[in-house]
Amino acid sequence: MAQEFPTQARVVIVGGGIIGCSVAYHLTKLGWTDVVLLEQGQLSGGTTWHAAGLVGQLRSHANMTSLIKYSTQLYSELEAETGLATGWKNCGSLSVARSADRMTVLKRTAASARAQGVDIEVISAREAQEKWPVMAIDDLVGAVWLPGDGKANPTDLTQSLAKGARNRGARVIERVRVTGITVKDGKACGVETDKGNIAAEIVVNCAGQWARKVGAMCGVTVPLHSAEHMYIVTGKIEGVHPDLPVLRDPDGYIYFKEEVGGLVMGGFEPEAKPWGMNGIPDDFEFALLPDDWDQFEILMQNALVRVPQLETSEVKKFYNGPESFTADNNFILGEAPELKNFFVGAGFNSMGIASAGGAGRALAEWIVNGAATMDLWPVDIRRFAGFNNNPRWLHDRVKETLGLHYAMPWPNRELDTARPFRRSALYDRLAARGACFGSKMGWERANWFAAPGEKPETEYSFGRQNWHGAVQREMKATREAAGIFDQTSFAKIMVQGRDAASVLNRICAADVDVEIGRSIYTGLLNERGGYESDLTVMRLGRDKFLIVTGSAQAVHDADWISKNIPEDAHVTLTDVTSSYAVLALMGPRSRDILAKLTSADLSNAGFPFASIREIDIGYATAYANRMTYVGELGWELIVPTEFAVGVYEALHEAGHEHGLSDCGYYALEALRIEKGFRAWSRELTPDINPFEAGLAFAVSMDKPGGFIGREALIETKAKGKLTRRIVQFTLDDSAPMLWGGELILRNGKPVGEVRSASYGHTLGRSVALGLLDNAEGVDKDFIENGRFEIDLAGERHTATAHLKAPYDPKSERVRADSTDLREAA
């Protein structure tokens, strides 16, 4: 007898592809068994069924790698649990290089793999051919071999996960179409379907290509767009056997895997073909799009180079199945900032099979625990804002992001499509002065400034890029005279109300209940004591605080603060990012320049470090915040948008005689790393606490009322030793360029990875901030008495570890007013 259609459940999951089934499987494994999964067609319909099924473990972010390592473990064990085959085969994978630059990428990859505990071997082209005998190698420079990689059958895997969930009580119901999301008091509380409504505590959107549409049903932004994705399946080819590894040839944009004695060959062409501009048909279940040999031509030509036998092989099937892609080639995970209890797992960019096991577990843990259990920022839904859902922008951006799978991952690579997107009021002024722009959170930001006669265009390489000299000029100006940085992209949040001080003090690790006119650098910590953000809180009035945080963190930080405001508190939060420009005036001559434009007292006594004042600047009235991110005297000028151009012009006029120079974000990054200042999402993450980060000075452990994360910090302190620590390094050789992600070795053994790096022109060498990890402890003795090296694309360079920033302006010249964050504490 058929079961009745349910009217309520603890969790309803929308979508029965591999992600939805993985979330159901892991929720039930965590003990939440009252789970209903709804699929509008049949399980694995839509995208999952036609996926190639490749499982490559290595990603540039350690936690993303760990998700896929978990996937490989799960897929290898699932059949024994459920009795259903998954098609998992641990056949290993090869990636080959056609150029010296690509070989550099593979060697960097190998070092990164060692830092993350992934087995990898750099091998010659001849050794690669021994593992993959059907390929030609005349044009190859070398390869890497990852023995832990493999492949799976997507449909079988989905069915196996679904069975595992069913075995623990979940209901999986096919042929049910979700038509709406029930919302009450800002929370998702059920779904509406063509078979009836289901009340629920939690709704999970795993609707694949339809996830954007399901999000739109309840005002949630899920910015993804479909693109055509093609591959062919050949007849039998001599030399192809069942144990043949997966092969990736990124310079040719192509991949291969064995299937029934033949090959599956597909790829990621540099300019993709978006699809579904008018919406995805609901019944697009096990359908394919028409063959497009013209679009496929660039992949086919490259495949013939790699496997000459394809010339005479039978093409049994041409698959053109659309998949959904995001604006940055990372998937989307987490609770929607617009709607409580509504979670999203979607936009897997042709990596859904590899990611599904780990991503499903991570999302299930997030649901059960009420917060993420690890740093998931690269895939966090809050990295996007409502404007990222613009359909024309998504269409144009996806043309490029599909190709990023195999595009050369140059250091500081910028995306070119769908730009310019967001522009500060100074955009045209900066462009006229030679700015070369990059993009963050959609903002056009000056990365560096070309000198007269230079082109403001970045030429990528793994060595010194063409802006090296420009950044040297900008750093010198900031250290010796003055630099002006357009930091309008900073996110700005106003928190107001009679309970604002007490609520913020509970959310912030430092004491922010200070006198009016004070600025406080603080972290926002999670219950584990890790950083959800670091930011500046400025008290403008008794009940009025202005928060300035990183460009990428506007949605994330507003959501974190909002979710931690008690429902009965008298507090309002407003994103005022667009209301203000920010001009950072930094350097020893900054006081002289600003003094020409204001009647305010700028002396140390009149305007001490960590103070904010509303002052006149030329004809404008603006906030001046005495804070530095470069380790020099300076002010962040927070200027109403309509006055920004006037203030910028006045500063340049006043600063000309003092050597004022326009400076970009590359210089800013190098200046902050020289001073050892930490950055969120690099050194500061949800997995790193203030003791490990070296920022205990910015935590008020004994303030009244405590703060989120305090108990975890007390436990950490009680242990008495740190096993991880952020440490600053300089290379002993002045020539090499570090970029971040490199392996750190101590006495020849891997002990960590570089989180941020740049060329420190003040120091005349590359400088880095790295995370060291050692089970026996990372103390002063470990740091001072070890022989450190940094692996740069397979070459080890000796490095010096620093417990104190090697750049100290006081050691160069007496400057009593060069206070930095640590000295202020």
Short mmCIF file of C-alpha atoms in Angstrom, two decimals, residues 553-713:
data_model
loop_
_atom_site.label_atom_id
_atom_site.label_comp_id
_atom_site.label_asym_id
_atom_site.label_seq_id
_atom_site.Cartn_x
_atom_site.Cartn_y
_atom_site.Cartn_z
CA GLN A 553 32.23 40.58 3.66
CA ALA A 554 29.25 42.97 3.44
CA VAL A 555 26.56 40.27 3.23
CA HIS A 556 28.41 37.81 5.44
CA ASP A 557 29.08 40.24 8.30
CA ALA A 558 25.64 41.85 8.23
CA ASP A 559 24.14 38.35 8.37
CA TRP A 560 26.41 37.23 11.22
CA ILE A 561 25.63 40.32 13.29
CA SER A 562 21.88 40.16 12.52
CA LYS A 563 21.63 36.50 13.49
CA ASN A 564 23.27 37.31 16.84
CA ILE A 565 20.97 40.21 17.73
CA PRO A 566 18.38 38.97 20.25
CA GLU A 567 14.84 39.20 18.92
CA ASP A 568 13.76 41.53 21.73
CA ALA A 569 16.75 43.88 21.40
CA HIS A 570 16.24 47.47 20.26
CA VAL A 571 18.84 47.46 17.46
CA THR A 572 18.70 48.22 13.75
CA LEU A 573 21.37 47.32 11.21
CA THR A 574 21.73 49.14 7.88
CA ASP A 575 24.20 48.53 5.04
CA VAL A 576 25.47 52.03 4.18
CA THR A 577 28.29 50.91 1.86
CA SER A 578 27.02 53.02 -1.06
CA SER A 579 26.64 56.13 1.11
CA TYR A 580 30.34 56.67 1.71
CA ALA A 581 33.59 56.66 -0.21
CA VAL A 582 36.76 55.82 1.73
CA LEU A 583 40.07 57.52 0.96
CA ALA A 584 43.02 56.22 2.94
CA LEU A 585 45.72 58.88 3.29
CA MET A 586 48.82 57.13 4.60
CA GLY A 587 52.46 58.03 5.16
CA PRO A 588 54.72 60.32 7.22
CA ARG A 589 53.54 63.44 5.34
CA SER A 590 49.83 62.65 5.66
CA ARG A 591 49.38 65.03 8.62
CA ASP A 592 51.01 67.89 6.70
CA ILE A 593 48.71 67.30 3.72
CA LEU A 594 45.48 66.98 5.72
CA ALA A 595 46.38 70.01 7.87
CA LYS A 596 46.24 72.24 4.76
CA LEU A 597 42.56 71.29 4.25
CA THR A 598 41.08 71.20 7.76
CA SER A 599 40.68 73.32 10.87
CA ALA A 600 40.76 70.19 13.03
CA ASP A 601 43.60 69.56 15.50
CA LEU A 602 45.57 66.67 13.98
CA SER A 603 48.25 66.45 16.67
CA ASN A 604 48.84 63.26 18.62
CA ALA A 605 47.24 64.85 21.66
CA GLY A 606 44.32 66.31 19.72
CA PHE A 607 43.72 63.33 17.45
CA PRO A 608 45.27 60.20 18.97
CA PHE A 609 45.51 56.82 17.28
CA ALA A 610 42.20 54.86 17.17
CA SER A 611 40.09 58.02 17.19
CA ILE A 612 37.31 59.07 14.82
CA ARG A 613 36.23 62.69 14.37
CA GLU A 614 33.89 64.48 12.01
CA ILE A 615 36.06 67.15 10.41
CA ASP A 616 36.04 69.62 7.56
CA ILE A 617 38.15 68.65 4.52
CA GLY A 618 38.12 71.44 1.96
CA TYR A 619 34.43 72.11 1.35
CA ALA A 620 33.37 68.67 2.59
CA THR A 621 32.46 67.44 6.05
CA ALA A 622 33.54 63.85 6.61
CA TYR A 623 34.69 61.34 9.19
CA ALA A 624 38.43 60.91 9.70
CA ASN A 625 39.45 57.65 11.39
CA ARG A 626 43.04 57.48 12.59
CA MET A 627 43.84 53.87 11.82
CA THR A 628 46.50 52.22 9.67
CA TYR A 629 46.68 49.06 7.60
CA VAL A 630 50.18 49.85 6.32
CA GLY A 631 52.10 50.62 9.52
CA GLU A 632 52.47 54.36 8.90
CA LEU A 633 50.82 57.50 10.23
CA GLY A 634 47.53 57.98 8.43
CA TRP A 635 43.79 58.50 8.32
CA GLU A 636 40.92 56.66 6.69
CA LEU A 637 38.66 59.43 5.41
CA ILE A 638 35.03 58.27 5.29
CA VAL A 639 33.45 60.75 2.91
CA PRO A 640 29.79 61.07 1.81
CA THR A 641 29.75 59.77 -1.78
CA GLU A 642 28.75 63.09 -3.34
CA PHE A 643 31.79 64.81 -1.78
CA ALA A 644 34.32 62.11 -2.75
CA VAL A 645 35.60 63.71 -5.97
CA GLY A 646 36.02 67.11 -4.28
CA VAL A 647 38.01 65.63 -1.38
CA TYR A 648 40.17 63.58 -3.76
CA GLU A 649 41.01 66.64 -5.86
CA ALA A 650 41.72 68.78 -2.78
CA LEU A 651 44.05 66.14 -1.34
CA HIS A 652 46.00 65.94 -4.58
CA GLU A 653 46.28 69.71 -4.76
CA ALA A 654 47.50 69.93 -1.16
CA GLY A 655 49.68 66.83 -1.47
CA HIS A 656 51.57 67.68 -4.64
CA GLU A 657 54.43 69.46 -2.84
CA HIS A 658 54.63 66.62 -0.28
CA GLY A 659 55.05 63.84 -2.84
CA LEU A 660 51.52 62.42 -2.59
CA SER A 661 51.06 59.44 -4.91
CA ASP A 662 48.06 57.37 -6.01
CA CYS A 663 48.48 53.80 -4.79
CA GLY A 664 46.67 50.55 -5.48
CA TYR A 665 45.74 47.35 -3.75
CA TYR A 666 48.91 45.46 -4.71
CA ALA A 667 50.97 48.02 -2.79
CA LEU A 668 48.49 47.96 0.09
CA GLU A 669 48.78 44.18 0.32
CA ALA A 670 52.59 44.27 0.33
CA LEU A 671 52.66 47.07 2.93
CA ARG A 672 50.34 45.20 5.31
CA ILE A 673 52.28 41.92 4.95
CA GLU A 674 55.57 43.73 5.68
CA LYS A 675 54.01 44.92 8.94
CA GLY A 676 52.55 41.47 9.64
CA PHE A 677 48.94 42.65 9.71
CA ARG A 678 46.49 39.75 9.35
CA ALA A 679 43.67 39.63 6.77
CA TRP A 680 40.36 37.83 7.03
CA SER A 681 39.91 34.74 4.80
CA ARG A 682 43.71 34.46 4.63
CA GLU A 683 45.29 34.38 8.09
CA LEU A 684 41.99 34.83 9.93
CA THR A 685 39.38 32.15 9.26
CA PRO A 686 36.58 30.40 11.17
CA ASP A 687 39.15 27.69 12.02
CA ILE A 688 41.82 30.08 13.44
CA ASN A 689 41.55 31.65 16.91
CA PRO A 690 43.14 34.90 18.16
CA PHE A 691 45.94 33.10 20.03
CA GLU A 692 46.95 31.23 16.89
CA ALA A 693 46.66 34.44 14.88
CA GLY A 694 48.82 36.43 17.31
CA LEU A 695 45.95 38.83 18.00
CA ALA A 696 45.21 38.12 21.66
CA PHE A 697 45.78 41.85 22.32
CA ALA A 698 42.51 42.59 20.47
CA VAL A 699 40.41 40.38 22.77
CA SER A 700 38.90 41.60 26.06
CA MET A 701 38.67 38.32 27.94
CA ASP A 702 37.32 39.89 31.15
CA LYS A 703 34.80 42.42 29.84
CA PRO A 704 31.37 42.36 31.51
CA GLY A 705 28.91 40.00 29.84
CA GLY A 706 31.57 38.08 27.93
CA PHE A 707 31.39 37.50 24.17
CA ILE A 708 30.69 34.78 21.63
CA GLY A 709 33.63 32.36 21.58
CA ARG A 710 34.99 33.27 25.01
CA GLU A 711 34.49 29.79 26.50
CA ALA A 712 36.41 28.20 23.62
CA LEU A 713 39.27 30.67 24.13
#
